[in-house]
Amino acid sequence: MCRVRRLDTTDARILLALDSDPRATVLGLSRLLGLARGTVQAHLERLEADGVLDSFTRRLAPAALGFTVTAFVMVEIHQIRQDRALEGLSQIPEVLEVHGITGESDLMCHVAARDADHLYLVGQAILAVEGVTRTRTSLAMRELVPYRITPLLRGLVE
């Protein structure tokens, strides 16, 4: 989880450069940005410690692994069993993300499945989790705007 700390212009410039070239080295970033190597290193260490930078894993397209169906499952839970519900959901490999939300549902799960039959089984697994009382599933037909952070970073630099 990210600690609340406002990013400065130098942080934003470093993050924009990393967004463009995730494999950039500290030395490469310092040369590109005209900053001292120690400055870049210190900013990166602080960004990691504050939880601003997630782990350095590459994002994989679930379809490349055979999971061609993307769905969002809205989940209602017993509030007093939230911890158990979250633990149970985290044990289902096809549940990629879980967000706490407002509105009629309590949680929104981003789910990947191989096909409609597999999605049905994933839905049943979610319903079987202790504390889950009801679900509603929506299929994603197409990703129209992929996850992005660059426009927000550019706003800090400009």
mmCIF file of C-alpha atoms in Angstrom:
data_model
loop_
_atom_site.group_PDB
_atom_site.id
_atom_site.type_symbol
_atom_site.label_atom_id
_atom_site.label_comp_id
_atom_site.label_asym_id
_atom_site.label_seq_id
_atom_site.Cartn_x
_atom_site.Cartn_y
_atom_site.Cartn_z
ATOM 1 C CA MET A 1 0.000 0.000 0.000
ATOM 2 C CA CYS A 2 1.226 3.451 -0.889
ATOM 3 C CA ARG A 3 1.965 5.874 1.933
ATOM 4 C CA VAL A 4 0.470 9.291 1.407
ATOM 5 C CA ARG A 5 3.266 11.479 0.115
ATOM 6 C CA ARG A 6 3.037 13.961 -2.685
ATOM 7 C CA LEU A 7 5.438 13.227 -5.535
ATOM 8 C CA ASP A 8 7.730 16.029 -6.572
ATOM 9 C CA THR A 9 8.761 16.935 -10.117
ATOM 10 C CA THR A 10 11.946 14.867 -9.898
ATOM 11 C CA ASP A 11 9.943 11.802 -8.798
ATOM 12 C CA ALA A 12 7.550 12.323 -11.704
ATOM 13 C CA ARG A 13 10.389 12.714 -14.222
ATOM 14 C CA ILE A 14 12.025 9.504 -12.987
ATOM 15 C CA LEU A 15 8.728 7.610 -13.095
ATOM 16 C CA LEU A 16 7.952 8.887 -16.608
ATOM 17 C CA ALA A 17 11.370 7.713 -17.772
ATOM 18 C CA LEU A 18 10.777 4.306 -16.170
ATOM 19 C CA ASP A 19 7.333 4.133 -17.759
ATOM 20 C CA SER A 20 8.974 4.653 -21.156
ATOM 21 C CA ASP A 21 11.837 2.231 -20.449
ATOM 22 C CA PRO A 22 11.128 -0.125 -17.513
ATOM 23 C CA ARG A 23 14.580 -1.690 -17.916
ATOM 24 C CA ALA A 24 16.441 1.604 -17.460
ATOM 25 C CA THR A 25 19.328 1.504 -15.005
ATOM 26 C CA VAL A 26 20.007 4.129 -12.364
ATOM 27 C CA LEU A 27 22.988 5.329 -14.382
ATOM 28 C CA GLY A 28 20.911 5.450 -17.566
ATOM 29 C CA LEU A 29 18.178 7.422 -15.812
ATOM 30 C CA SER A 30 20.675 9.881 -14.373
ATOM 31 C CA ARG A 31 22.177 10.517 -17.815
ATOM 32 C CA LEU A 32 18.786 10.801 -19.508
ATOM 33 C CA LEU A 33 17.404 13.198 -16.919
ATOM 34 C CA GLY A 34 20.576 15.160 -16.214
ATOM 35 C CA LEU A 35 20.496 14.213 -12.524
ATOM 36 C CA ALA A 36 23.220 12.909 -10.259
ATOM 37 C CA ARG A 37 23.261 9.129 -9.945
ATOM 38 C CA GLY A 38 22.890 9.432 -6.158
ATOM 39 C CA THR A 39 19.826 11.650 -6.572
ATOM 40 C CA VAL A 40 18.125 9.107 -8.821
ATOM 41 C CA GLN A 41 19.066 6.252 -6.467
ATOM 42 C CA ALA A 42 17.736 8.118 -3.414
ATOM 43 C CA HIS A 43 14.446 8.949 -5.145
ATOM 44 C CA LEU A 44 13.979 5.349 -6.318
ATOM 45 C CA GLU A 45 14.682 3.995 -2.839
ATOM 46 C CA ARG A 46 12.163 6.399 -1.309
ATOM 47 C CA LEU A 47 9.559 5.551 -3.972
ATOM 48 C CA GLU A 48 10.001 1.844 -3.231
ATOM 49 C CA ALA A 49 9.916 2.323 0.549
ATOM 50 C CA ASP A 50 6.759 4.427 0.281
ATOM 51 C CA GLY A 51 5.053 1.797 -1.889
ATOM 52 C CA VAL A 52 4.801 4.110 -4.895
ATOM 53 C CA LEU A 53 6.639 1.589 -7.080
ATOM 54 C CA ASP A 54 5.078 -1.865 -7.206
ATOM 55 C CA SER A 55 7.164 -4.980 -7.597
ATOM 56 C CA PHE A 56 9.251 -5.179 -10.721
ATOM 57 C CA THR A 57 7.246 -7.918 -12.393
ATOM 58 C CA ARG A 58 6.212 -7.639 -16.015
ATOM 59 C CA ARG A 59 2.509 -7.484 -16.803
ATOM 60 C CA LEU A 60 1.415 -10.552 -18.698
ATOM 61 C CA ALA A 61 -1.662 -10.745 -20.876
ATOM 62 C CA PRO A 62 -3.825 -13.533 -19.379
ATOM 63 C CA ALA A 63 -4.788 -14.533 -22.948
ATOM 64 C CA ALA A 64 -1.169 -15.575 -23.545
ATOM 65 C CA LEU A 65 -1.682 -18.137 -20.774
ATOM 66 C CA GLY A 66 -4.944 -19.407 -22.294
ATOM 67 C CA PHE A 67 -7.246 -17.186 -20.210
ATOM 68 C CA THR A 68 -9.124 -15.425 -23.004
ATOM 69 C CA VAL A 69 -12.190 -14.382 -20.983
ATOM 70 C CA THR A 70 -12.037 -11.310 -18.747
ATOM 71 C CA ALA A 71 -14.861 -10.671 -16.309
ATOM 72 C CA PHE A 72 -15.668 -8.460 -13.365
ATOM 73 C CA VAL A 73 -17.491 -10.115 -10.494
ATOM 74 C CA MET A 74 -19.338 -7.881 -8.082
ATOM 75 C CA VAL A 75 -19.361 -9.566 -4.681
ATOM 76 C CA GLU A 76 -21.553 -8.977 -1.662
ATOM 77 C CA ILE A 77 -20.168 -10.197 1.657
ATOM 78 C CA HIS A 78 -21.037 -10.414 5.328
ATOM 79 C CA GLN A 79 -19.143 -7.406 6.645
ATOM 80 C CA ILE A 80 -17.994 -9.178 9.800
ATOM 81 C CA ARG A 81 -16.405 -11.902 7.632
ATOM 82 C CA GLN A 82 -14.517 -9.573 5.292
ATOM 83 C CA ASP A 83 -11.075 -10.871 6.301
ATOM 84 C CA ARG A 84 -12.105 -14.470 5.628
ATOM 85 C CA ALA A 85 -13.724 -13.524 2.338
ATOM 86 C CA LEU A 86 -10.589 -11.694 1.174
ATOM 87 C CA GLU A 87 -8.391 -14.602 2.219
ATOM 88 C CA GLY A 88 -10.638 -17.028 0.344
ATOM 89 C CA LEU A 89 -10.731 -14.875 -2.784
ATOM 90 C CA SER A 90 -6.942 -14.548 -2.751
ATOM 91 C CA GLN A 91 -6.698 -18.357 -2.902
ATOM 92 C CA ILE A 92 -8.518 -18.513 -6.260
ATOM 93 C CA PRO A 93 -5.824 -18.209 -8.970
ATOM 94 C CA GLU A 94 -8.228 -16.758 -11.533
ATOM 95 C CA VAL A 95 -9.013 -13.787 -9.269
ATOM 96 C CA LEU A 96 -6.449 -11.255 -10.485
ATOM 97 C CA GLU A 97 -7.482 -8.249 -8.359
ATOM 98 C CA VAL A 98 -10.006 -7.420 -5.658
ATOM 99 C CA HIS A 99 -11.146 -3.868 -4.937
ATOM 100 C CA GLY A 100 -13.351 -2.653 -2.109
ATOM 101 C CA ILE A 101 -16.087 -0.513 -3.662
ATOM 102 C CA THR A 102 -19.123 1.552 -2.765
ATOM 103 C CA GLY A 103 -22.637 0.933 -3.988
ATOM 104 C CA GLU A 104 -24.742 -2.206 -4.029
ATOM 105 C CA SER A 105 -21.746 -4.563 -3.877
ATOM 106 C CA ASP A 106 -18.837 -4.648 -1.458
ATOM 107 C CA LEU A 107 -16.049 -5.968 -3.661
ATOM 108 C CA MET A 108 -15.169 -6.030 -7.342
ATOM 109 C CA CYS A 109 -13.045 -8.935 -8.547
ATOM 110 C CA HIS A 110 -11.147 -8.817 -11.834
ATOM 111 C CA VAL A 111 -11.243 -12.404 -13.067
ATOM 112 C CA ALA A 112 -9.620 -14.344 -15.914
ATOM 113 C CA ALA A 113 -11.036 -17.573 -17.334
ATOM 114 C CA ARG A 114 -10.325 -19.917 -20.230
ATOM 115 C CA ASP A 115 -13.904 -19.935 -21.536
ATOM 116 C CA ALA A 116 -17.517 -19.560 -20.417
ATOM 117 C CA ASP A 117 -17.603 -22.964 -18.705
ATOM 118 C CA HIS A 118 -14.435 -22.150 -16.796
ATOM 119 C CA LEU A 119 -15.869 -18.739 -15.817
ATOM 120 C CA TYR A 120 -18.911 -20.542 -14.425
ATOM 121 C CA LEU A 121 -16.624 -22.705 -12.260
ATOM 122 C CA VAL A 122 -14.682 -19.654 -11.092
ATOM 123 C CA GLY A 123 -17.986 -17.999 -10.184
ATOM 124 C CA GLN A 124 -18.959 -21.071 -8.178
ATOM 125 C CA ALA A 125 -15.610 -21.009 -6.385
ATOM 126 C CA ILE A 126 -16.162 -17.353 -5.484
ATOM 127 C CA LEU A 127 -19.652 -18.139 -4.170
ATOM 128 C CA ALA A 128 -18.209 -20.947 -2.038
ATOM 129 C CA VAL A 129 -15.862 -18.549 -0.220
ATOM 130 C CA GLU A 130 -16.812 -18.057 3.415
ATOM 131 C CA GLY A 131 -18.524 -14.705 3.875
ATOM 132 C CA VAL A 132 -19.644 -14.297 0.247
ATOM 133 C CA THR A 133 -23.417 -13.990 -0.016
ATOM 134 C CA ARG A 134 -24.074 -13.007 -3.646
ATOM 135 C CA THR A 135 -22.261 -12.296 -6.896
ATOM 136 C CA ARG A 136 -23.027 -10.625 -10.222
ATOM 137 C CA THR A 137 -20.739 -11.190 -13.181
ATOM 138 C CA SER A 138 -20.126 -8.927 -16.167
ATOM 139 C CA LEU A 139 -18.031 -9.998 -19.138
ATOM 140 C CA ALA A 140 -15.515 -7.580 -20.569
ATOM 141 C CA MET A 141 -16.061 -7.526 -24.309
ATOM 142 C CA ARG A 142 -12.882 -5.601 -25.149
ATOM 143 C CA GLU A 143 -10.259 -3.527 -23.353
ATOM 144 C CA LEU A 144 -10.693 -0.027 -24.753
ATOM 145 C CA VAL A 145 -8.268 1.953 -22.593
ATOM 146 C CA PRO A 146 -5.545 -0.169 -20.982
ATOM 147 C CA TYR A 147 -4.153 0.569 -17.534
ATOM 148 C CA ARG A 148 -2.094 3.725 -17.709
ATOM 149 C CA ILE A 149 -0.427 6.196 -15.389
ATOM 150 C CA THR A 150 1.571 8.305 -17.843
ATOM 151 C CA PRO A 151 -1.042 11.105 -18.227
ATOM 152 C CA LEU A 152 -1.058 11.650 -14.453
ATOM 153 C CA LEU A 153 2.742 11.749 -14.302
ATOM 154 C CA ARG A 154 2.915 14.203 -17.201
ATOM 155 C CA GLY A 155 0.577 16.481 -15.269
ATOM 156 C CA LEU A 156 3.105 16.637 -12.432
ATOM 157 C CA VAL A 157 5.993 17.514 -14.759
ATOM 158 C CA GLU A 158 4.261 20.130 -16.896
#
